[in-house]
Structure formats: C-alpha cells, structure tokens
Tab-separated table of C-alpha atoms and ligand atoms in Angstrom:
chain	number	residue	atom	x	y	z
A	26	MET	CA	15.449	-170.399	-123.975
A	27	THR	CA	14.922	-172.257	-121.690
A	28	PHE	CA	13.145	-169.936	-119.592
A	29	PHE	CA	10.400	-169.648	-122.497
A	30	VAL	CA	10.031	-173.219	-121.710
A	31	ILE	CA	9.630	-173.584	-118.260
A	32	PHE	CA	7.683	-170.602	-118.615
A	33	PHE	CA	5.077	-172.792	-121.388
A	34	LEU	CA	4.486	-175.710	-119.434
A	35	PHE	CA	4.111	-173.633	-116.235
A	36	LEU	CA	1.427	-171.829	-118.069
A	37	SER	CA	-0.429	-174.766	-119.687
A	38	SER	CA	-0.533	-177.175	-116.467
A	39	ALA	CA	-1.947	-174.212	-114.159
A	40	THR	CA	-4.948	-171.640	-115.622
A	41	ALA	CA	-4.581	-167.685	-114.103
A	42	CYS	CA	-7.046	-166.877	-111.286
A	43	ASP	CA	-7.651	-164.353	-109.468
A	44	ARG	CA	-9.198	-166.675	-106.788
A	45	CYS	CA	-6.881	-169.152	-105.683
A	46	VAL	CA	-7.485	-170.786	-103.202
A	47	ARG	CA	-5.350	-172.232	-100.809
A	48	GLU	CA	-5.970	-175.056	-97.681
A	49	SER	CA	-3.598	-174.822	-94.538
A	50	LYS	CA	-4.070	-173.525	-90.327
A	51	ALA	CA	-4.975	-171.049	-88.761
A	52	ALA	CA	-5.036	-170.048	-85.242
A	53	PHE	CA	-5.653	-166.692	-82.951
A	54	PHE	CA	-3.898	-164.170	-80.983
A	55	SER	CA	-5.725	-162.687	-77.898
A	56	PRO	CA	-4.065	-159.187	-76.404
A	57	SER	CA	-5.562	-156.707	-79.307
A	58	SER	CA	-2.993	-154.688	-78.042
A	59	SER	CA	-0.400	-156.869	-79.986
A	60	LEU	CA	-1.791	-155.918	-83.006
A	61	THR	CA	-0.439	-152.613	-83.364
A	62	ALA	CA	3.462	-154.413	-82.897
A	63	GLY	CA	3.313	-155.893	-85.934
A	64	THR	CA	6.345	-156.306	-88.045
A	65	CYS	CA	4.546	-154.394	-91.085
A	66	GLY	CA	5.074	-150.774	-89.339
A	67	TYR	CA	2.258	-150.180	-89.317
A	68	GLY	CA	1.817	-149.407	-85.472
A	69	SER	CA	-2.478	-148.304	-84.345
A	70	ILE	CA	-3.616	-147.621	-87.696
A	71	ALA	CA	-3.418	-151.424	-87.857
A	72	LEU	CA	-7.006	-150.889	-86.465
A	73	LEU	CA	-8.122	-148.737	-87.854
A	74	PHE	CA	-7.938	-150.469	-91.518
A	75	ASN	CA	-10.850	-153.568	-91.458
A	76	ARG	CA	-11.823	-153.548	-87.520
A	77	GLY	CA	-9.720	-154.849	-86.168
A	78	PHE	CA	-9.630	-157.805	-88.580
A	79	VAL	CA	-6.053	-158.333	-88.997
A	80	ALA	CA	-3.942	-160.692	-89.253
A	81	ALA	CA	-0.073	-161.713	-89.109
A	82	ALA	CA	0.998	-164.306	-92.142
A	83	SER	CA	3.487	-167.576	-92.770
A	84	PRO	CA	7.031	-166.889	-94.073
A	85	SER	CA	5.509	-167.730	-97.378
A	86	LEU	CA	2.806	-165.032	-97.531
A	87	TYR	CA	4.532	-162.170	-95.532
A	88	ARG	CA	7.490	-162.637	-98.055
A	89	HIS	CA	10.028	-160.516	-96.343
A	90	GLY	CA	7.605	-157.273	-96.006
A	91	ILE	CA	5.148	-157.582	-99.553
A	92	GLY	CA	2.792	-159.109	-97.930
A	93	CYS	CA	2.236	-156.235	-96.125
A	94	GLY	CA	-1.606	-154.814	-96.501
A	95	GLY	CA	-2.558	-158.170	-98.570
A	96	CYS	CA	-6.316	-158.867	-97.933
A	97	PHE	CA	-7.561	-162.655	-97.766
A	98	GLN	CA	-10.606	-164.449	-97.152
A	99	ILE	CA	-10.453	-167.373	-94.553
A	100	ARG	CA	-12.671	-169.362	-93.508
A	101	CYS	CA	-12.849	-172.915	-90.768
A	102	ARG	CA	-13.891	-176.384	-92.170
A	103	ASN	CA	-15.607	-177.262	-89.260
A	104	ALA	CA	-19.489	-177.408	-90.693
A	105	GLU	CA	-21.100	-176.731	-87.406
A	106	LEU	CA	-18.559	-174.445	-85.905
A	107	CYS	CA	-17.565	-172.816	-89.132
A	108	SER	CA	-19.645	-169.899	-91.297
A	109	GLY	CA	-19.711	-169.905	-94.950
A	110	THR	CA	-18.542	-166.851	-95.495
A	111	GLY	CA	-15.091	-166.705	-92.850
A	112	VAL	CA	-13.736	-163.523	-92.171
A	113	LYS	CA	-11.767	-160.964	-94.289
A	114	ILE	CA	-8.642	-159.830	-92.954
A	115	VAL	CA	-5.408	-157.544	-93.663
A	116	VAL	CA	-2.338	-158.390	-92.875
A	117	THR	CA	-0.047	-156.263	-90.998
A	118	ASP	CA	1.897	-158.525	-88.870
A	119	SER	CA	4.394	-162.349	-89.403
A	120	HIS	CA	4.816	-164.906	-87.767
A	121	GLY	CA	6.972	-167.571	-87.902
A	122	SER	CA	5.920	-171.393	-89.039
A	123	ASN	CA	5.027	-172.180	-92.705
A	124	THR	CA	2.084	-174.510	-91.568
A	125	THR	CA	-0.398	-172.221	-90.005
A	126	ASP	CA	-0.361	-170.067	-92.431
A	127	PHE	CA	-2.259	-167.244	-90.909
A	128	VAL	CA	-2.147	-166.108	-86.810
A	129	LEU	CA	-5.551	-164.009	-86.497
A	130	SER	CA	-7.145	-160.761	-84.355
A	131	SER	CA	-9.481	-162.975	-81.894
A	132	PRO	CA	-12.537	-160.795	-83.106
A	133	ALA	CA	-11.615	-162.027	-86.304
A	134	PHE	CA	-10.825	-165.609	-85.324
A	135	ALA	CA	-14.117	-165.331	-83.767
A	136	SER	CA	-16.034	-163.814	-86.705
A	137	MET	CA	-15.297	-167.436	-88.944
A	138	ALA	CA	-17.996	-169.001	-86.589
A	139	ARG	CA	-21.642	-169.755	-87.433
A	140	PRO	CA	-23.771	-167.462	-85.061
A	141	GLY	CA	-23.501	-168.224	-81.342
A	142	MET	CA	-20.521	-171.074	-82.364
A	143	ALA	CA	-17.301	-168.442	-82.129
A	144	GLY	CA	-16.919	-169.548	-78.490
A	145	GLY	CA	-16.766	-173.370	-79.850
A	146	LEU	CA	-14.374	-172.023	-81.943
A	147	SER	CA	-11.916	-169.833	-79.913
A	148	ARG	CA	-11.798	-173.410	-77.845
A	149	LEU	CA	-10.403	-175.148	-80.273
A	150	GLY	CA	-7.832	-171.942	-80.778
A	151	ILE	CA	-6.220	-173.283	-84.240
A	152	VAL	CA	-8.072	-174.677	-86.978
A	153	GLU	CA	-8.321	-175.879	-90.764
A	154	VAL	CA	-8.930	-172.941	-92.745
A	155	GLU	CA	-9.023	-172.589	-97.155
A	156	HIS	CA	-8.116	-168.766	-98.094
A	157	LYS	CA	-7.929	-166.816	-100.840
A	158	ARG	CA	-6.150	-163.386	-101.090
A	159	ILE	CA	-9.426	-161.042	-102.483
A	160	PRO	CA	-9.020	-157.289	-103.390
A	161	CYS	CA	-8.722	-154.132	-100.192
A	162	GLU	CA	-11.689	-152.379	-99.778
A	163	TYR	CA	-11.368	-148.897	-98.729
A	164	PRO	CA	-14.834	-146.741	-99.409
A	165	ASN	CA	-13.459	-143.012	-99.099
A	166	ARG	CA	-9.612	-142.858	-98.900
A	167	ASN	CA	-6.641	-143.185	-101.189
A	168	LEU	CA	-3.749	-145.023	-100.722
A	169	SER	CA	-1.641	-142.452	-98.638
A	170	ILE	CA	1.863	-141.875	-97.117
A	171	ARG	CA	2.723	-141.463	-93.502
A	172	VAL	CA	6.058	-139.110	-92.832
A	173	GLU	CA	7.844	-141.351	-90.038
A	174	GLU	CA	9.602	-139.598	-87.452
A	175	SER	CA	12.736	-140.730	-88.638
A	176	SER	CA	12.584	-138.722	-91.181
A	177	ARG	CA	15.315	-135.601	-91.690
A	178	LYS	CA	15.329	-132.382	-93.337
A	179	PRO	CA	16.231	-131.808	-96.505
A	180	SER	CA	16.931	-135.144	-97.630
A	181	SER	CA	16.224	-137.666	-95.061
A	182	LEU	CA	12.462	-138.665	-95.963
A	183	THR	CA	10.445	-142.549	-94.691
A	184	VAL	CA	7.110	-143.401	-95.343
A	185	LYS	CA	4.466	-145.455	-94.658
A	186	LEU	CA	1.633	-146.859	-96.735
A	187	LEU	CA	-1.597	-146.996	-95.482
A	188	TYR	CA	-4.783	-148.477	-97.258
A	189	GLN	CA	-3.396	-149.750	-99.962
A	190	GLY	CA	-5.985	-150.682	-102.363
A	191	GLY	CA	-6.309	-153.457	-104.880
A	192	GLN	CA	-5.585	-157.586	-105.209
A	193	THR	CA	-1.802	-156.916	-106.258
A	194	ASP	CA	1.753	-155.720	-104.068
A	195	ILE	CA	3.807	-152.723	-103.932
A	196	MET	CA	7.055	-153.389	-105.462
A	197	GLY	CA	8.514	-150.263	-106.155
A	198	VAL	CA	8.465	-146.440	-104.707
A	199	ASP	CA	9.987	-143.528	-106.185
A	200	VAL	CA	9.887	-140.282	-105.335
A	201	ALA	CA	10.883	-136.947	-106.911
A	202	ARG	CA	10.251	-133.166	-106.870
A	203	VAL	CA	6.114	-131.972	-108.809
A	204	ASP	CA	7.017	-131.267	-111.923
A	205	SER	CA	11.166	-132.697	-112.774
A	206	PRO	CA	11.923	-135.716	-113.863
A	207	ALA	CA	14.797	-137.183	-111.403
A	208	TRP	CA	13.113	-139.887	-110.176
A	209	GLN	CA	14.547	-140.840	-106.493
A	210	PHE	CA	13.860	-145.040	-105.630
A	211	MET	CA	12.796	-145.590	-101.731
A	212	SER	CA	14.184	-148.515	-100.028
A	213	ARG	CA	11.820	-151.106	-98.182
A	214	ARG	CA	13.131	-150.505	-95.098
A	215	ASN	CA	10.495	-153.432	-93.607
A	216	GLY	CA	6.386	-154.382	-94.235
A	217	ALA	CA	4.883	-150.577	-95.839
A	218	VAL	CA	8.033	-148.651	-94.533
A	219	TRP	CA	9.640	-146.702	-97.024
A	220	ALA	CA	13.077	-145.023	-96.928
A	221	THR	CA	15.385	-142.438	-98.714
A	222	SER	CA	18.469	-140.814	-97.835
A	223	ARG	CA	18.479	-138.647	-101.143
A	224	ALA	CA	15.191	-137.138	-101.230
A	225	PRO	CA	14.619	-133.735	-102.918
A	226	GLY	CA	13.237	-130.106	-102.020
A	227	GLY	CA	9.191	-130.319	-101.944
A	228	PRO	CA	6.738	-130.249	-103.089
A	229	LEU	CA	7.045	-134.123	-103.871
A	230	GLN	CA	5.199	-136.260	-106.164
A	231	PHE	CA	4.619	-140.072	-105.744
A	232	ARG	CA	4.501	-143.189	-108.493
A	233	PHE	CA	4.416	-146.681	-106.952
A	234	VAL	CA	5.729	-149.874	-109.414
A	235	VAL	CA	2.540	-152.741	-108.275
A	236	THR	CA	2.837	-156.089	-109.640
A	237	GLY	CA	1.187	-159.495	-109.278
A	238	GLY	CA	0.912	-162.678	-110.592
A	239	TYR	CA	1.911	-162.230	-114.042
A	240	ASP	CA	1.788	-158.351	-115.478
A	241	GLY	CA	3.603	-155.167	-113.559
A	242	LYS	CA	2.167	-150.806	-113.835
A	243	TRP	CA	2.546	-147.297	-112.851
A	244	VAL	CA	0.471	-146.291	-110.186
A	245	TRP	CA	1.665	-142.401	-110.856
A	246	ALA	CA	-0.275	-139.856	-108.427
A	247	GLU	CA	0.515	-136.677	-110.967
A	248	ARG	CA	-0.137	-133.931	-108.629
A	249	GLU	CA	1.420	-132.311	-105.070
A	250	VAL	CA	1.797	-135.436	-102.571
A	251	LEU	CA	3.832	-133.747	-99.823
A	252	PRO	CA	4.360	-129.821	-99.463
A	253	ALA	CA	7.554	-128.830	-99.420
A	254	GLU	CA	6.424	-128.153	-95.575
A	255	TRP	CA	6.463	-131.943	-94.194
A	256	ARG	CA	5.716	-132.568	-91.322
A	257	ALA	CA	6.770	-136.046	-89.399
A	258	GLY	CA	3.552	-137.310	-88.302
A	259	GLU	CA	1.249	-136.362	-90.384
A	260	VAL	CA	-1.287	-138.632	-93.246
A	261	TYR	CA	-0.849	-137.457	-97.226
A	262	ASP	CA	-3.341	-138.677	-99.139
A	263	ALA	CA	-1.376	-140.186	-102.370
A	264	GLY	CA	-4.495	-139.195	-105.241
A	265	VAL	CA	-4.906	-142.349	-106.145
A	266	GLN	CA	-5.608	-146.017	-105.865
A	267	ILE	CA	-4.904	-149.372	-106.648
A	268	THR	CA	-7.677	-151.002	-108.100
A	269	ASP	CA	-5.584	-154.087	-109.710
A	270	ILE	CA	-6.409	-157.446	-109.631
A	271	ALA	CA	-3.535	-159.406	-110.138
A	272	GLN	CA	-3.715	-163.060	-111.852
A	273	GLU	CA	-1.679	-166.271	-110.543
A	274	GLY	CA	-1.283	-169.691	-111.332
A	275	CYS	CA	-3.271	-172.020	-109.641
A	276	PHE	CA	-4.781	-175.268	-109.960
A	277	HIS	CA	-8.307	-174.850	-107.643
A	278	CYS	CA	-9.758	-171.669	-109.018
A	279	ASP	CA	-13.079	-170.336	-107.081
A	280	THR	CA	-14.230	-167.690	-108.351
A	281	ARG	CA	-17.830	-167.885	-106.720
A	282	GLU	CA	-18.152	-165.422	-104.035
A	283	TRP	CA	-18.536	-167.395	-99.775
A	284	ARG	CA	-21.308	-166.773	-97.632
B	329	NAG	C1	8.725	-171.157	-95.444
B	329	NAG	O1	8.603	-171.250	-96.923
B	329	NAG	C2	9.839	-169.994	-97.607
B	329	NAG	C3	8.787	-170.699	-99.601
B	329	NAG	O2	7.190	-170.599	-99.448
B	329	NAG	C4	11.024	-170.487	-97.796
B	329	NAG	O3	11.760	-169.678	-98.351
B	329	NAG	C5	10.495	-170.226	-95.774
B	329	NAG	O4	11.666	-170.761	-95.925
B	329	NAG	C6	9.962	-170.763	-95.209
B	329	NAG	N1	9.952	-170.598	-93.761
B	329	NAG	C7	10.157	-171.587	-93.125
B	329	NAG	C8	10.485	-170.855	-91.316
B	329	NAG	O5	9.974	-172.782	-93.246
B	330	NAG	C1	-8.648	-139.520	-103.860
B	330	NAG	O1	-7.942	-138.869	-104.705
B	330	NAG	C2	-8.452	-138.179	-106.960
B	330	NAG	C3	-7.553	-137.627	-106.890
B	330	NAG	O2	-7.122	-136.727	-107.022
B	330	NAG	C4	-9.162	-136.366	-105.511
B	330	NAG	O3	-10.415	-136.352	-106.379
B	330	NAG	C5	-10.440	-137.646	-104.626
B	330	NAG	O4	-11.068	-136.450	-103.231
B	330	NAG	C6	-9.987	-138.102	-103.206
B	330	NAG	N1	-10.559	-139.013	-102.655
B	330	NAG	C7	-10.966	-139.050	-101.683
B	330	NAG	C8	-11.535	-139.910	-100.917
B	330	NAG	O5	-9.849	-138.363	-100.527
C-alpha cells in the first residue's frame, strides 16, 4: 500500500520522458591510452565504439557498472565557445566525483566546441554542461559477446558485452545450451563483464534482461551464439540488437534534437 501511494505521487509530479536533461560539469583527460583502462572492462575495443568519443561517468551515473555502455549527448553552456549540438559519447569508465558528471576523452571534449574554438574550450579544462541520455546506435552491428581470457572449459565462462544498442540497462544475462530450457544466470563481475562458474556445455544461447525507467523485457537470440568449441579472445554476434528506449521521470524533458 505504501509503495502504491509513493508511486502515484511520483508519477503525478514528473513526466514520463526519454530525454531527461540534467545540468552538471564536464572535464577531460588527455592521453587516449587511458581510455583503454576503463573500469567497464572494454579495453582497447572501447576505441572502436564511437570514434574514441568515450567518457568516465560519476558514481551516480556509473551505478556500480550498470551505466557502462550507455550513450549521452553532452553540450557545454558557454555560448561563445560551445556548439548547440555538443557531443555524443559512450560510457566506458568511472571516476570518483558526483559534482562532475563526465570526464571526457580529449577529442570528445574538443568536439563540444564551435568551429575554431576547440583550443579555447580545452584551456578551460572544466565546463558547465547539460546532458541527456540518448539511444546507442551501432549501424551494422548486433549486440556481441567477447569470450574473456579468464574462461576455462568446461564450465567457467566470462564474457564481455559489446555494441550495446538502445537506451536501456542490461540487468541480467542468462546462458543455456541451445534447445535446453535450463538457463543459468551469469553475474556482473564488473561493468560490461559477466561470469558464471556453471556454464553448460555448448553450443550456447543467451538471453538478456533489459530495463530502464518504468519497463523491462527479455531480449533473446533464439539461436546458437557460442559454438561448442568457443574460444577465448573471440567476439561472437549475439544475433539480436537492443533497440528499446526506456522512459524515466524528470522535470526537464527535451525531446527536440540538439543542433
Ligand atoms: C554519488 O551519488 C550517489 C547517488 O546518486 C551516491 O550513492 C554516492 O554515494 C555518491 N558518491 C560520492 C562519491 O559522492
Ligand atoms: C544480426 O543478427 C541477425 C539475426 O541473427 C542477422 O540476420 C544479421 O545479419 C546480424 N547483423 C549483423 C550486422 O551481423
């Protein structure tokens, strides 16, 4: 009963929205090599995601790794230096402070600038921004599964999820032998990395719980994803892509394109 009342109050005072705008700060880190050390665990593959336009998120956006792979559009608020479009980034890392929502790779930071203003913007080092979550789009890529080197046959399996589309959070990953209903859950080890010590023998299928805001669903590739002879270091196409866009509650909803 208590739950119902709280839920009702929340809905009546906020609007369901898929483009909640938040105001914060953004800074940048320079050496692009540090992009490959992100806490999401993507490693050097992160550089392939989005032309290296990646960012470390604050604890409140990183959410112990749930925020990994999420996409945001960020624009700075200095009218003289900053473009109205800003930049689109993928979260691949975390940093320690809630007062700065994003620490951007330096190319991403510079591309928030108006033409010719990148130098002036970079000299500021830290800027006021507004940002909103957006769907991740990977044309010609399905959600993909990289088998990590720590996997040991027969039953220890650690995978990393790559090219996560849509605007949702991946909250669960299950694995089963193809044609078997015996699903085994995997646990988030860190960021985009999921593991189980009880993987069935292959060939293997996967299903994913995706949620965000008010909704959740299964995304399920009904086919072989890992062959019986899966190999560490290989990337396998999951045969599905996430395209859902979650709604959340907020007070400043901006569904217009930023340009
Ligand atoms: C950041 O904010 C989250 C809640 O949004 C809180 O749980 C966390 O403790 C904060 N972390 C720091 C370092 O302030
Ligand atoms: C994604 O998966 C579908 C269904 O299995 C497949 O037909 C398609 O070729 C895949 N797309 C890419 C880009 O690999």
